[in-house]
GROMACS .gro file of C-alpha atoms in nm:
model
  284
    1MET     CA    1  -3.763   0.962   4.176
    2SER     CA    2  -3.489   1.217   4.247
    3ILE     CA    3  -3.211   1.327   4.045
    4VAL     CA    4  -2.917   1.341   4.257
    5VAL     CA    5  -2.595   1.510   4.198
    6THR     CA    6  -2.282   1.458   4.423
    7GLY     CA    7  -2.042   1.725   4.461
    8ALA     CA    8  -2.308   1.966   4.381
    9THR     CA    9  -2.141   2.290   4.489
   10GLY     CA   10  -1.821   2.237   4.294
   11HIS     CA   11  -1.745   2.394   3.961
   12LEU     CA   12  -1.899   2.120   3.739
   13GLY     CA   13  -2.180   2.039   3.986
   14THR     CA   14  -2.293   2.387   4.019
   15PHE     CA   15  -2.349   2.426   3.628
   16VAL     CA   16  -2.530   2.080   3.647
   17ILE     CA   17  -2.767   2.192   3.901
   18GLU     CA   18  -2.847   2.501   3.713
   19GLY     CA   19  -2.898   2.295   3.410
   20LEU     CA   20  -3.140   2.061   3.577
   21LEU     CA   21  -3.318   2.357   3.704
   22GLU     CA   22  -3.410   2.461   3.361
   23LYS     CA   23  -3.537   2.108   3.271
   24VAL     CA   24  -3.722   1.949   3.585
   25PRO     CA   25  -3.898   2.103   3.889
   26ALA     CA   26  -3.661   2.189   4.168
   27GLU     CA   27  -3.814   1.931   4.411
   28GLN     CA   28  -3.693   1.666   4.194
   29ILE     CA   29  -3.339   1.745   4.227
   30THR     CA   30  -3.121   1.659   4.542
   31ALA     CA   31  -2.778   1.850   4.578
   32VAL     CA   32  -2.535   1.631   4.780
   33VAL     CA   33  -2.278   1.868   4.948
   34ARG     CA   34  -2.021   1.872   5.217
   35SER     CA   35  -2.145   2.218   5.337
   36GLU     CA   36  -2.497   2.306   5.378
   37GLU     CA   37  -2.420   2.692   5.389
   38LYS     CA   38  -2.261   2.661   5.042
   39ALA     CA   39  -2.575   2.515   4.899
   40ALA     CA   40  -2.802   2.780   5.060
   41GLY     CA   41  -2.878   2.928   4.720
   42PHE     CA   42  -2.993   2.613   4.578
   43ALA     CA   43  -3.208   2.539   4.883
   44ALA     CA   44  -3.371   2.884   4.857
   45ARG     CA   45  -3.480   2.793   4.498
   46GLY     CA   46  -3.638   2.463   4.614
   47VAL     CA   47  -3.358   2.211   4.557
   48LYS     CA   48  -3.338   1.944   4.818
   49ILE     CA   49  -3.010   1.940   5.014
   50ALA     CA   50  -2.831   1.631   5.145
   51VAL     CA   51  -2.516   1.658   5.339
   52ALA     CA   52  -2.266   1.387   5.283
   53ASP     CA   53  -1.888   1.337   5.231
   54TYR     CA   54  -1.686   1.108   5.017
   55ASN     CA   55  -1.446   1.044   5.306
   56ALA     CA   56  -1.721   0.933   5.538
   57PRO     CA   57  -1.900   0.647   5.342
   58GLU     CA   58  -2.166   0.618   5.620
   59THR     CA   59  -2.306   0.948   5.521
   60PHE     CA   60  -2.437   0.795   5.224
   61ASP     CA   61  -2.631   0.552   5.381
   62GLY     CA   62  -2.990   0.588   5.296
   63LEU     CA   63  -2.924   0.891   5.089
   64PHE     CA   64  -3.056   0.734   4.759
   65ALA     CA   65  -3.397   0.582   4.677
   66ALA     CA   66  -3.517   0.326   4.441
   67GLY     CA   67  -3.562   0.482   4.098
   68ASP     CA   68  -3.315   0.763   4.171
   69LYS     CA   69  -3.094   0.877   3.886
   70VAL     CA   70  -2.747   0.974   4.048
   71LEU     CA   71  -2.462   1.177   3.894
   72LEU     CA   72  -2.150   1.081   4.065
   73ILE     CA   73  -1.890   1.379   4.012
   74SER     CA   74  -1.538   1.235   4.065
   75GLY     CA   75  -1.356   1.349   4.370
   76SER     CA   76  -1.093   1.622   4.341
   77GLU     CA   77  -0.858   1.508   4.613
   78LEU     CA   78  -0.572   1.379   4.373
   79GLY     CA   79  -0.326   1.158   4.577
   80GLY     CA   80  -0.611   1.033   4.807
   81ASP     CA   81  -0.817   0.736   4.799
   82ARG     CA   82  -1.058   0.864   4.519
   83VAL     CA   83  -1.145   0.498   4.416
   84GLY     CA   84  -1.249   0.423   4.780
   85GLN     CA   85  -1.439   0.742   4.791
   86HIS     CA   86  -1.632   0.665   4.475
   87LYS     CA   87  -1.696   0.296   4.566
   88ALA     CA   88  -1.866   0.432   4.875
   89VAL     CA   89  -2.123   0.608   4.651
   90ILE     CA   90  -2.161   0.315   4.422
   91ASP     CA   91  -2.228   0.083   4.708
   92ALA     CA   92  -2.493   0.297   4.847
   93ALA     CA   93  -2.655   0.330   4.499
   94LYS     CA   94  -2.658  -0.040   4.464
   95ALA     CA   95  -2.813  -0.075   4.804
   96ALA     CA   96  -3.082   0.156   4.711
   97GLY     CA   97  -3.152   0.010   4.382
   98VAL     CA   98  -3.110   0.340   4.177
   99ALA     CA   99  -3.221   0.343   3.812
  100LEU     CA  100  -2.894   0.497   3.684
  101LEU     CA  101  -2.565   0.600   3.796
  102ALA     CA  102  -2.358   0.827   3.569
  103TYR     CA  103  -1.986   0.895   3.640
  104THR     CA  104  -1.764   1.165   3.519
  105SER     CA  105  -1.458   0.979   3.386
  106ALA     CA  106  -1.167   1.035   3.182
  107PRO     CA  107  -1.120   0.990   2.811
  108GLY     CA  108  -1.079   0.625   2.722
  109SER     CA  109  -0.760   0.694   2.531
  110LEU     CA  110  -0.578   0.852   2.820
  111THR     CA  111  -0.292   0.638   2.972
  112ALA     CA  112  -0.162   0.902   3.216
  113ALA     CA  113  -0.163   0.842   3.568
  114LEU     CA  114  -0.441   1.068   3.620
  115ALA     CA  115  -0.672   0.819   3.448
  116ASP     CA  116  -0.593   0.541   3.701
  117ASP     CA  117  -0.857   0.626   3.964
  118HIS     CA  118  -1.121   0.668   3.675
  119ARG     CA  119  -1.044   0.327   3.506
  120ALA     CA  120  -1.070   0.169   3.853
  121THR     CA  121  -1.389   0.339   3.938
  122GLU     CA  122  -1.533   0.226   3.600
  123LYS     CA  123  -1.449  -0.116   3.666
  124ALA     CA  124  -1.617  -0.085   4.020
  125LEU     CA  125  -1.926   0.069   3.877
  126LEU     CA  126  -1.957  -0.212   3.591
  127ALA     CA  127  -1.886  -0.491   3.854
  128SER     CA  128  -2.185  -0.346   4.074
  129GLY     CA  129  -2.436  -0.438   3.810
  130LEU     CA  130  -2.600  -0.101   3.828
  131PRO     CA  131  -2.733   0.070   3.516
  132TYR     CA  132  -2.453   0.296   3.433
  133THR     CA  133  -2.345   0.580   3.208
  134LEU     CA  134  -1.986   0.658   3.168
  135LEU     CA  135  -1.927   1.031   3.078
  136ARG     CA  136  -1.554   1.039   2.974
  137ASN     CA  137  -1.500   1.395   2.996
  138GLY     CA  138  -1.209   1.537   2.799
  139TRP     CA  139  -1.010   1.832   2.905
  140TYR     CA  140  -1.193   2.162   3.015
  141ASN     CA  141  -1.116   2.490   2.841
  142GLU     CA  142  -1.102   2.642   3.195
  143ASN     CA  143  -0.801   2.410   3.294
  144TYR     CA  144  -0.606   2.642   3.086
  145THR     CA  145  -0.813   2.962   3.082
  146GLU     CA  146  -0.818   2.994   3.472
  147GLN     CA  147  -0.443   2.962   3.481
  148LEU     CA  148  -0.356   3.272   3.276
  149ALA     CA  149  -0.185   3.460   3.536
  150PRO     CA  150   0.170   3.317   3.511
  151VAL     CA  151   0.127   3.300   3.127
  152LEU     CA  152   0.065   3.675   3.124
  153GLU     CA  153   0.324   3.752   3.365
  154TYR     CA  154   0.585   3.573   3.173
  155ASN     CA  155   0.442   3.618   2.810
  156ALA     CA  156   0.489   3.245   2.747
  157VAL     CA  157   0.278   2.927   2.742
  158THR     CA  158   0.502   2.675   2.883
  159HIS     CA  159   0.402   2.321   2.841
  160ALA     CA  160   0.552   1.959   2.782
  161ALA     CA  161   0.296   1.871   2.494
  162GLY     CA  162   0.500   1.934   2.207
  163GLU     CA  163   0.291   1.940   1.903
  164GLY     CA  164   0.001   1.748   2.064
  165ARG     CA  165  -0.334   1.851   2.038
  166VAL     CA  166  -0.636   1.904   2.284
  167SER     CA  167  -1.009   1.856   2.216
  168SER     CA  168  -1.111   2.076   2.517
  169ALA     CA  169  -1.471   2.220   2.575
  170ALA     CA  170  -1.618   2.438   2.837
  171ARG     CA  171  -1.699   2.318   3.166
  172ALA     CA  172  -2.060   2.430   3.097
  173ASP     CA  173  -2.065   2.181   2.797
  174TYR     CA  174  -1.982   1.879   2.983
  175ALA     CA  175  -2.242   1.977   3.253
  176ALA     CA  176  -2.511   2.006   2.969
  177ALA     CA  177  -2.420   1.647   2.865
  178ALA     CA  178  -2.467   1.530   3.218
  179VAL     CA  179  -2.799   1.693   3.204
  180ALA     CA  180  -2.910   1.544   2.891
  181VAL     CA  181  -2.828   1.200   3.032
  182LEU     CA  182  -2.991   1.258   3.365
  183THR     CA  183  -3.315   1.402   3.209
  184GLY     CA  184  -3.342   1.179   2.897
  185GLU     CA  185  -3.397   0.821   2.801
  186GLY     CA  186  -3.193   0.542   2.666
  187HIS     CA  187  -2.848   0.620   2.830
  188GLU     CA  188  -2.831   0.323   3.034
  189ASN     CA  189  -2.514   0.109   3.001
  190GLN     CA  190  -2.372   0.364   2.739
  191THR     CA  191  -2.011   0.509   2.732
  192TYR     CA  192  -1.965   0.847   2.591
  193GLU     CA  193  -1.636   0.987   2.477
  194LEU     CA  194  -1.672   1.364   2.539
  195GLY     CA  195  -1.476   1.644   2.383
  196GLY     CA  196  -1.460   1.965   2.202
  197ASP     CA  197  -1.546   1.979   1.836
  198THR     CA  198  -1.207   2.137   1.744
  199ALA     CA  199  -0.861   2.023   1.872
  200TRP     CA  200  -0.594   2.271   1.915
  201SER     CA  201  -0.235   2.287   1.972
  202PHE     CA  202  -0.030   2.506   2.227
  203ALA     CA  203   0.117   2.690   1.955
  204GLU     CA  204  -0.231   2.773   1.830
  205TYR     CA  205  -0.338   2.869   2.183
  206ALA     CA  206  -0.028   3.103   2.227
  207ALA     CA  207  -0.124   3.260   1.894
  208GLU     CA  208  -0.470   3.322   2.008
  209LEU     CA  209  -0.358   3.458   2.334
  210SER     CA  210  -0.131   3.698   2.147
  211LYS     CA  211  -0.421   3.804   1.922
  212GLN     CA  212  -0.643   3.875   2.208
  213THR     CA  213  -0.410   4.048   2.465
  214GLY     CA  214  -0.213   4.234   2.189
  215LYS     CA  215   0.105   4.087   2.358
  216GLU     CA  216   0.362   3.854   2.211
  217ILE     CA  217   0.293   3.538   2.407
  218ALA     CA  218   0.553   3.271   2.314
  219ASN     CA  219   0.496   2.910   2.269
  220ASN     CA  220   0.742   2.744   2.500
  221PRO     CA  221   0.761   2.364   2.480
  222VAL     CA  222   0.990   2.206   2.738
  223PRO     CA  223   1.068   1.844   2.835
  224VAL     CA  224   0.834   1.668   3.081
  225GLU     CA  225   1.113   1.667   3.355
  226ALA     CA  226   1.148   2.038   3.315
  227LEU     CA  227   0.797   2.109   3.345
  228THR     CA  228   0.778   1.912   3.658
  229GLY     CA  229   1.060   2.113   3.802
  230ILE     CA  230   0.885   2.432   3.716
  231LEU     CA  231   0.558   2.326   3.880
  232THR     CA  232   0.732   2.217   4.193
  233GLY     CA  233   0.931   2.530   4.186
  234ALA     CA  234   0.583   2.706   4.194
  235GLY     CA  235   0.503   2.523   4.521
  236LEU     CA  236   0.304   2.218   4.384
  237PRO     CA  237   0.385   1.897   4.568
  238GLY     CA  238   0.584   1.684   4.366
  239PHE     CA  239   0.326   1.400   4.306
  240LEU     CA  240   0.092   1.658   4.166
  241ALA     CA  241   0.349   1.822   3.948
  242GLU     CA  242   0.422   1.478   3.809
  243ILE     CA  243   0.050   1.396   3.736
  244LEU     CA  244   0.008   1.727   3.555
  245ALA     CA  245   0.331   1.699   3.358
  246GLY     CA  246   0.204   1.350   3.267
  247VAL     CA  247  -0.092   1.490   3.118
  248ASP     CA  248   0.102   1.706   2.885
  249ALA     CA  249   0.306   1.399   2.791
  250ALA     CA  250  -0.018   1.226   2.710
  251ALA     CA  251  -0.125   1.529   2.491
  252ALA     CA  252   0.212   1.502   2.308
  253LYS     CA  253   0.107   1.129   2.216
  254GLY     CA  254  -0.241   1.253   2.090
  255GLU     CA  255  -0.422   1.098   2.393
  256LEU     CA  256  -0.622   1.428   2.449
  257VAL     CA  257  -0.780   1.416   2.114
  258VAL     CA  258  -1.146   1.306   2.125
  259SER     CA  259  -1.308   1.293   1.780
  260SER     CA  260  -1.628   1.101   1.857
  261GLY     CA  261  -1.861   1.394   1.826
  262ASP     CA  262  -2.055   1.258   2.142
  263LEU     CA  263  -2.050   1.580   2.332
  264SER     CA  264  -2.205   1.810   2.067
  265ARG     CA  265  -2.448   1.530   1.984
  266LEU     CA  266  -2.569   1.511   2.349
  267ILE     CA  267  -2.589   1.874   2.403
  268GLY     CA  268  -2.753   1.955   2.060
  269ARG     CA  269  -2.509   2.231   1.989
  270PRO     CA  270  -2.145   2.290   1.891
  271THR     CA  271  -1.907   2.289   2.176
  272THR     CA  272  -1.745   2.611   2.317
  273PRO     CA  273  -1.436   2.693   2.135
  274ILE     CA  274  -1.106   2.782   2.329
  275GLU     CA  275  -1.104   3.122   2.180
  276GLU     CA  276  -1.463   3.199   2.332
  277SER     CA  277  -1.329   3.073   2.680
  278ILE     CA  278  -1.024   3.295   2.643
  279THR     CA  279  -1.216   3.604   2.574
  280ALA     CA  280  -1.433   3.541   2.882
  281ALA     CA  281  -1.122   3.467   3.101
  282LEU     CA  282  -0.962   3.804   3.002
  283LYS     CA  283  -1.284   4.002   3.081
  284ALA     CA  284  -1.319   3.819   3.422
   0.00000   0.00000   0.00000
């Protein structure tokens, strides 16, 4: 039996592999990657490497074995056929008879366009009859703290979320939840709504940035259309700008608040507060 992680050299996948290495022998872990070279560090530590691509379904044929536990990390190519990519993995997992397929989804409360691919993938996974775990990941702290350059350049947090709040947590927290599911028992056919312990507003985020940088960082709420224009002006494709602005609109409606407590329960500790991730980002 292997624990198989797709997208294993991505931001989330790397944290998951590192977490698994602390819990199980390396030879029980298979990292599925598009580039063997990027996985050289894992291979050197004894992790099995499998090369496959979401866009080439045949590369998943025979990759899984009966009894495997699989983590399907959602594809990152917004605007592409993400559902088709995910179905290729689900079909291969079903053919092999895996013991569990866990999928990194989006909060059940999210109605923004970004959630459409996740809901369709969840539907395909449930229809497959496979034992499943839905890891409905909320927002990552890093979604914001990795985008500080324009904030610090213009001394403003520009958003379309109004007074909406976000239950974010660190990427490593969500990875730890996946590790808990993959190495634990009793997670079959469960849905976990995952989010940070403390929701914050963009006004609070701007205030915390001001506090940590010693600069006056303004809270700058704008209409969704204005944010879409700002993002396209910064070079983002129109469809992507609309998706990202749509997330802010969802936040304004309260759809990014996750109050289940599932994440801290799964990882056995409090989630990482946004303040801590800001500190780390400013030091980087």
